[in-house]
XYZ file of C-alpha atoms in Angstrom:
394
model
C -32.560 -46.563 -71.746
C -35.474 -44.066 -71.103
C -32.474 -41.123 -70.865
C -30.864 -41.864 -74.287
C -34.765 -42.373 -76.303
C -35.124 -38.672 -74.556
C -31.825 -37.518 -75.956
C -32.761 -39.188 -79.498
C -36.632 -37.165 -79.259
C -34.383 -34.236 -77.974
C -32.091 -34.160 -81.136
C -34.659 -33.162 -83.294
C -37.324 -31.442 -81.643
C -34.641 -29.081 -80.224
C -33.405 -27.647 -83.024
C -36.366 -28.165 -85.735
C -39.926 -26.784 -85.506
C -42.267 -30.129 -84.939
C -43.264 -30.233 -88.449
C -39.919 -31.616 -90.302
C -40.592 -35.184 -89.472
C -43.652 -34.875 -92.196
C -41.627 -32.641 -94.039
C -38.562 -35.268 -94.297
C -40.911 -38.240 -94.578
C -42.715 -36.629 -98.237
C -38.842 -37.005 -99.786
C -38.788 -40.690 -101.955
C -35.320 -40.795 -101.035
C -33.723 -43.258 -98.267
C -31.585 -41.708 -95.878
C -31.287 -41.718 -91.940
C -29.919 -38.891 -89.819
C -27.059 -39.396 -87.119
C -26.620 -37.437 -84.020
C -22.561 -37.719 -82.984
C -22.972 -35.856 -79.702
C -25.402 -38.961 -78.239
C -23.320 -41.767 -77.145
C -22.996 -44.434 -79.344
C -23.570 -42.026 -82.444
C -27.225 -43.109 -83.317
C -30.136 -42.892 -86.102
C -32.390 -40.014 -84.984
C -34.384 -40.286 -87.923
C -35.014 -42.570 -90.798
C -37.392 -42.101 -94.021
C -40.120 -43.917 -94.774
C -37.752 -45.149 -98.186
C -35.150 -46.317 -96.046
C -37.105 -48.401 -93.608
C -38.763 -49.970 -96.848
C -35.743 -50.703 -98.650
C -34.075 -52.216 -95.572
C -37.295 -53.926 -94.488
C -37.101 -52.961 -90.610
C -39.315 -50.809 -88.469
C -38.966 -47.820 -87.252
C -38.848 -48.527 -83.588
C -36.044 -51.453 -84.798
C -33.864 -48.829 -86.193
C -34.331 -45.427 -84.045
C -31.616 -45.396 -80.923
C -29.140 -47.934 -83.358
C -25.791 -47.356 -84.763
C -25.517 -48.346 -88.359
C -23.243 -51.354 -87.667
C -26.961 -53.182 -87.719
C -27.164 -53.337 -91.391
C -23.660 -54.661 -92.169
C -22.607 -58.390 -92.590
C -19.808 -60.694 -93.272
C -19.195 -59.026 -96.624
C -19.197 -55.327 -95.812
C -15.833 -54.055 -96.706
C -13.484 -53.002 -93.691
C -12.338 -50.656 -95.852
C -15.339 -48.711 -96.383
C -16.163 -48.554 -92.875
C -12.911 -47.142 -92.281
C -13.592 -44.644 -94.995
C -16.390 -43.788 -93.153
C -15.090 -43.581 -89.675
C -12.258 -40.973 -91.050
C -14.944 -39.451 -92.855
C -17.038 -38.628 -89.403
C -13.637 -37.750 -86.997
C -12.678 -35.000 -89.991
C -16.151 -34.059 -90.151
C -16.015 -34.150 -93.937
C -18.711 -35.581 -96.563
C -17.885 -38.960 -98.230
C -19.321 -41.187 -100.727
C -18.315 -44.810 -101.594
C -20.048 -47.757 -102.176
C -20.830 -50.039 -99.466
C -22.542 -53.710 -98.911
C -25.172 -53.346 -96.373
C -28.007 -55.927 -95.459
C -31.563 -56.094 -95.053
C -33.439 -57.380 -92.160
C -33.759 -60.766 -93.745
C -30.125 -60.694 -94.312
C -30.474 -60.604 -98.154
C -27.271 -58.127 -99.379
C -27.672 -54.914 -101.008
C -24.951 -52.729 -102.555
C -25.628 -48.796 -102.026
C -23.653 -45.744 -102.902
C -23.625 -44.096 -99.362
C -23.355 -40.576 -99.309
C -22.538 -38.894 -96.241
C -22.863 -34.967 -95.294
C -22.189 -32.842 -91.870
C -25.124 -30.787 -90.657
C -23.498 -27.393 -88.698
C -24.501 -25.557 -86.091
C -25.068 -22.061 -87.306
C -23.891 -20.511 -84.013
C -21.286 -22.277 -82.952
C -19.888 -24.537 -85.708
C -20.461 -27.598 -84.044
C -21.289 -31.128 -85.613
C -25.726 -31.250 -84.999
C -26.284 -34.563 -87.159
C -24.667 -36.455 -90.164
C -27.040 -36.758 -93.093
C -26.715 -40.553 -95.224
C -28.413 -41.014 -98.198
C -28.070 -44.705 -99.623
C -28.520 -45.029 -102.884
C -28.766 -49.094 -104.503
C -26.876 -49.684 -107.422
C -26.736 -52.294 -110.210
C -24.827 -55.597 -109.468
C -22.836 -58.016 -111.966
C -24.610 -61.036 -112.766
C -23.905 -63.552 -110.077
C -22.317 -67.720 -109.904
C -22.601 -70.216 -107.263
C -25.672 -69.625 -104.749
C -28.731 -68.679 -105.947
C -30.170 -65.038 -104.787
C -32.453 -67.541 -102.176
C -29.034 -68.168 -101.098
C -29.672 -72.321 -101.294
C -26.600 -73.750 -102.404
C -26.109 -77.080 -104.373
C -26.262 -79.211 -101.180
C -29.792 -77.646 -100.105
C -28.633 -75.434 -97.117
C -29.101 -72.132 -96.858
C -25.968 -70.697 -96.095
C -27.345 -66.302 -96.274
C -29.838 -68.066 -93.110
C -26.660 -69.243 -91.482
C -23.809 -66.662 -91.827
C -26.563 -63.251 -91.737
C -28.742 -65.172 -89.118
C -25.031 -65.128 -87.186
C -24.272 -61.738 -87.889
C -27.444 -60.540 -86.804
C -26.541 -62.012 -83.194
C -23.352 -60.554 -83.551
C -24.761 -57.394 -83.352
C -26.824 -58.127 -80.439
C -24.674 -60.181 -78.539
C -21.625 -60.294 -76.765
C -20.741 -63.821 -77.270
C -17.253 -64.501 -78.034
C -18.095 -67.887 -79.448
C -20.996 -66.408 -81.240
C -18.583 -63.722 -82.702
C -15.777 -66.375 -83.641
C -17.993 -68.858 -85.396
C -18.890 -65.382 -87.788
C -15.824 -64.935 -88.095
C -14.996 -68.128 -89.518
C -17.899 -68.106 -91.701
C -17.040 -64.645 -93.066
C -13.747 -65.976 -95.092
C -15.431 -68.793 -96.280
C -18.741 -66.445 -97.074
C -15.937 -63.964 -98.419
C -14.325 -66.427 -101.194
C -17.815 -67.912 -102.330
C -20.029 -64.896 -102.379
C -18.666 -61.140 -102.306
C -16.650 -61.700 -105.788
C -19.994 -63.175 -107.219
C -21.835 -60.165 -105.997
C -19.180 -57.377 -107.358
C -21.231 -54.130 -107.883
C -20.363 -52.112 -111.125
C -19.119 -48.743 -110.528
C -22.134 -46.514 -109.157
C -23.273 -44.540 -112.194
C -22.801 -40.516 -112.500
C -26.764 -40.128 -112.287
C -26.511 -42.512 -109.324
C -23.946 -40.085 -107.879
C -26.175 -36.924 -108.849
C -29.203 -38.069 -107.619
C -27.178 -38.609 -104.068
C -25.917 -35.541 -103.833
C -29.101 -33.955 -104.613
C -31.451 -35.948 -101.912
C -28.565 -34.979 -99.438
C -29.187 -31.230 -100.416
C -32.662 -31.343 -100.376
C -32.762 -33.089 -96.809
C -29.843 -30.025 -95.730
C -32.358 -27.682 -97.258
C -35.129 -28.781 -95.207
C -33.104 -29.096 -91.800
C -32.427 -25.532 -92.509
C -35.528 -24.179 -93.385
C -37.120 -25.921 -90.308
C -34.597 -24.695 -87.766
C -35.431 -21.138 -88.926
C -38.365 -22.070 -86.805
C -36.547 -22.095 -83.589
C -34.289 -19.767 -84.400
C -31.575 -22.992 -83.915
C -30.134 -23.031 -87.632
C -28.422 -25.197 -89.293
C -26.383 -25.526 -92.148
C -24.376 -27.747 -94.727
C -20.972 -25.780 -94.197
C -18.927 -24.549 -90.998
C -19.708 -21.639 -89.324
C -17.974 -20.006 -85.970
C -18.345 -17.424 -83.364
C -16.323 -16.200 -80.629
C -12.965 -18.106 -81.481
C -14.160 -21.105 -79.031
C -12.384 -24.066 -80.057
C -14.487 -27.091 -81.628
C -14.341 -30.616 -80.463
C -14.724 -33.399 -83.268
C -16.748 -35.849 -83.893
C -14.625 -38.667 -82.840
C -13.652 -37.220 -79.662
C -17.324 -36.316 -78.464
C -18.400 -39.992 -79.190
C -15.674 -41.045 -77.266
C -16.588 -38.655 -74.529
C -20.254 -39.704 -74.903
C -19.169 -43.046 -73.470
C -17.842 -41.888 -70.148
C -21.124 -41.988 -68.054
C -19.724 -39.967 -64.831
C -21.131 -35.967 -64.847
C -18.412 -33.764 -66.131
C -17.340 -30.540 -68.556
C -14.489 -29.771 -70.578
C -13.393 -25.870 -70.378
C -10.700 -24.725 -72.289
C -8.305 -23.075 -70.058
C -6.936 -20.392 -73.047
C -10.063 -18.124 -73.444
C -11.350 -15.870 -70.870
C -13.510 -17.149 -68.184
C -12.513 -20.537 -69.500
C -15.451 -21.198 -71.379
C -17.152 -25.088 -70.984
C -16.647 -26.685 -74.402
C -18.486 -29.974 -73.548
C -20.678 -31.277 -70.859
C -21.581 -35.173 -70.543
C -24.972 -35.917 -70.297
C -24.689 -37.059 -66.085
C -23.803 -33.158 -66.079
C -26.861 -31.967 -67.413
C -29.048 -34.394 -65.560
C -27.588 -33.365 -62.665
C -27.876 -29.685 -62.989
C -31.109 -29.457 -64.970
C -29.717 -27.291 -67.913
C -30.161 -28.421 -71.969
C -26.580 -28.700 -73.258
C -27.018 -25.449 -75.803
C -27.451 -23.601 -72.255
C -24.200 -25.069 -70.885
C -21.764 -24.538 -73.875
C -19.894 -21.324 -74.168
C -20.588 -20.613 -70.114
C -18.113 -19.410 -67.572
C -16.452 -22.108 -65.740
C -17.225 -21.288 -62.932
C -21.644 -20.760 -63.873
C -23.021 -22.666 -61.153
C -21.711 -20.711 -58.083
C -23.913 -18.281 -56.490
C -24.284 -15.575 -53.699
C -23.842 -18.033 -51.154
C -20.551 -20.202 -52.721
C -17.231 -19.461 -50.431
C -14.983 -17.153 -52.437
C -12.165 -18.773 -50.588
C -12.857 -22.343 -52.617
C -13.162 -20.071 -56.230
C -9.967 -18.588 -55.146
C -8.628 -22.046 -54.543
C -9.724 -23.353 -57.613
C -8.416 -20.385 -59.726
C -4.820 -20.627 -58.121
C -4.930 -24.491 -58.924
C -5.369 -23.859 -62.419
C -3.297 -21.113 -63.029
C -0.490 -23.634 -61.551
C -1.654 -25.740 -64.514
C -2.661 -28.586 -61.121
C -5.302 -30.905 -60.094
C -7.162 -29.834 -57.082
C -10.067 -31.259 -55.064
C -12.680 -28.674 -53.167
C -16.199 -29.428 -51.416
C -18.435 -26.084 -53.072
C -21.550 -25.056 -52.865
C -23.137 -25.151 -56.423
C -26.587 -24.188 -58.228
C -28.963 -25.865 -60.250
C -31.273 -24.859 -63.086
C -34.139 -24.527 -60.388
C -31.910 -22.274 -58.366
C -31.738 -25.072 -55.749
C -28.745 -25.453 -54.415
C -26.005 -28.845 -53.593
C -22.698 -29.865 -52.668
C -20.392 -30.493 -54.964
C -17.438 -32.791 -54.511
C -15.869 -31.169 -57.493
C -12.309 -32.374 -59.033
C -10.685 -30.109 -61.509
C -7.248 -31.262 -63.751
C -5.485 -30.171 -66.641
C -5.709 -32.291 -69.563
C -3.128 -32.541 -71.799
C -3.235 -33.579 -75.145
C -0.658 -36.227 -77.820
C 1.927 -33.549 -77.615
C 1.688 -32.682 -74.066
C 0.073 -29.027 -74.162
C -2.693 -28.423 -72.456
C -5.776 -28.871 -74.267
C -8.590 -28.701 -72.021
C -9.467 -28.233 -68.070
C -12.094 -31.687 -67.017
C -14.496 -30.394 -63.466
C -15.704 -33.602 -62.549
C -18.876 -33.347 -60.463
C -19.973 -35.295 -57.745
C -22.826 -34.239 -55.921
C -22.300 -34.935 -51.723
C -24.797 -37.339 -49.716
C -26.279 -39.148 -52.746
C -25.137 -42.411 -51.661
C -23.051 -43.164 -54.852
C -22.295 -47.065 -54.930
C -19.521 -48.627 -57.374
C -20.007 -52.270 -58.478
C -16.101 -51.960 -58.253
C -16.419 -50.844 -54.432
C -14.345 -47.469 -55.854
C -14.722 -44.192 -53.498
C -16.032 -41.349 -55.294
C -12.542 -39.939 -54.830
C -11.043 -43.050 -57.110
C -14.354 -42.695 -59.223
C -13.190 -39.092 -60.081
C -9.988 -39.504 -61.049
C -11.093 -42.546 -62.842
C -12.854 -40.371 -65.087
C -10.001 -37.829 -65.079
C -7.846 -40.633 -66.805
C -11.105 -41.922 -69.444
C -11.237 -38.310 -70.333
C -7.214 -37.680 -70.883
C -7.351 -41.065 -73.069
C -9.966 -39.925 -75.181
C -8.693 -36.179 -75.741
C -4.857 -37.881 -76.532
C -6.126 -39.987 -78.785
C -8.093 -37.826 -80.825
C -5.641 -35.229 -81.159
C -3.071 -38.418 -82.219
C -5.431 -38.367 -85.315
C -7.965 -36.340 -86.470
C -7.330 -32.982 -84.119
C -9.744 -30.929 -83.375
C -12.129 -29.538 -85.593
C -10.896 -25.808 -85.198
C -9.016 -25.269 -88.378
């Protein structure tokens, strides 16, 4: 837990000089900020109009996904809209039903923007600005949500949501889920929003360019900008969204180097990576392959390695790596090609493992079936990406 709050304080302080927090908290507008690259695809940031509008804390919704504020009536469809609208790395607006903390619905026009990398292109943070809109009057139960028979049926249907969210109950999950249609029938028609209004949709797209103005002037700062469209250098390809969140998830220390470009530059690097070699991830991407060797790694093994992938085959070596620190390890280190939907090679995976550190599975797996465990997560999660968004290179 303390490693992904340290990512979350990392996302921002990285890239933006320390004063943008004040800066972004002066804007009356509610909006949180996303980071894709962190597993899980979190809030880094929310406003202070946000947290009062959704009546949680700050410390409730820092480190969450925003599957917290929906409910039984949030439309599948507009989550889906959303989800494409994140793998294509594209804005989107549409109007969604979210909830507050007390479980008392609220219909928003949710406008979402892509925050770029200035240097490399790459996906920094996803900018949503939720705007409320007007509903149409409302039959059946009250906005208390007590309905003719006394109960309070919001209490019992966003009381089970709410546990939903934070538990993995299958029974807890089904009785929702049988709520929901009857919830559905009763309550979401009642609650129909009218059609967000085009000063509604201005003043969302203006907050969003005011926030995208102030992430860039505050990167200036650090030299780290940012910006609202795509930019790229040096012809390295770009993973998307959807496929670093689904890399994000595979916890095992690893890089992704794409095997076209000279020196087979490292595209990604999972956060086990960086812990275990003590670089920042900006430090890592757009390296040489082969960056942690040193005067002291056998040439014989980099020769190995180098034949192995020309052959377009998996290979296994024991190699004397570097850290950060200049200190130096053994690496158990498994390279294979990884091959994407239409079975061209997409991307090489070094999967690190660093020798005598006593690595226990709960699974009783060696670290050689631990390895090519990841291997396989890895190829899953590159196929199915490039099944439907593709990469974010055109």
């Amino acid at each position: 837990m303390e490693s992904q709050l340290a990512l979350i304080e990392q996302s921002f302080n990285y890239r933006y000089s320390i004063w943008v927090r004040e800066a972004l908290d002066e804007l009356p507008d509610n909006f949180t900020i996303t980071d894709p690259s962190i597993s899980g695809h979190p809030i880094v940031f929310a406003s202070r109009g946000f947290l009062k509008m959704s009546g949680y804390s700050m410390e409730e919704v820092i480190g969450n996904n925003g599957r917290v504020f929906q409910g039984p009536g949030t439309s599948r469809r507009s989550i889906t809209e959303i989800q494409e609208a994140i793998q294509e790395e594209r804005t989107i607006q549409t109007i969604l039903l979210n909830y507050r903390k007390d479980g008392t619905p609220i219909w928003i026009l949710f406008h979402m923007s892509p925050v770029f990398s200035q240097e490399d292109g790459r996906v920094i943070h996803f900018v949503a600005v939720q705007v409320p809109i007007s509903t149409k009057p409302t039959s059946g139960p009250g906005r208390d949500g007590v309905c003719g028979d006394g109960c309070r049926s919001r209490d019992i249907v966003f009381g089970s949501c709410r546990r939903e969210v934070c538990s993995d109950s299958v029974l807890e999950v089904d009785r929702v889920l049988a709520l929901e249609s009857t919830f559905d029938s009763d309550n979401r028609e009642n609650e129909e929003p009218q059609e967000a209004s085009d000063q509604e949709k201005r003043r969302a797209a203006a907050a969003v360019n005011n926030i995208l103005s102030l992430l860039t002037h505050y990167s200036e700062f650090t030299g780290r900008l940012v910006c609202g469209k795509r930019c790229t250098l040096s012809g390295i390809a770009l993973l998307g969204a959807s496929l670093i969140i689904s890399l994000g998830r595979i916890k095992q220390s690893f890089v992704l180097t794409d095997p076209h470009l000279p020196a087979m530059p490292i595209v990604y690097a999972s956060d086990a990576f960086l812990k275990l070699t003590g670089y920042a991830r900006h430090e890592v991407l757009g390296c040489p392959c082969m960056f942690l060797c040193g005067v002291d790694t056998d040439p014989s093994t980099l020769l190995q390695l180098k034949e192995r992938i020309q052959t377009e085959q998996a290979c296994t070596v024991r190699i004397l790596n570097y850290r950060k620190d200049r200190s130096s390890f053994w690496n158990l280190l498994h390279v294979s090609p990884v091959r994407n939907a239409s079975g061209k090679i997409a991307y090489s995976v070094w999967v690190q493992m660093e020798e005598g550190c006593g690595y226990q599975d709960a699974q009783g797996l060696s670290p050689e079936m631990r390895q090519r465990s990841t291997v396989g997560a890895v190829k899953v999660a590159v196929r199915s990406s490039s099944m439907g968004a593709g990469p974010s290179n055109s």
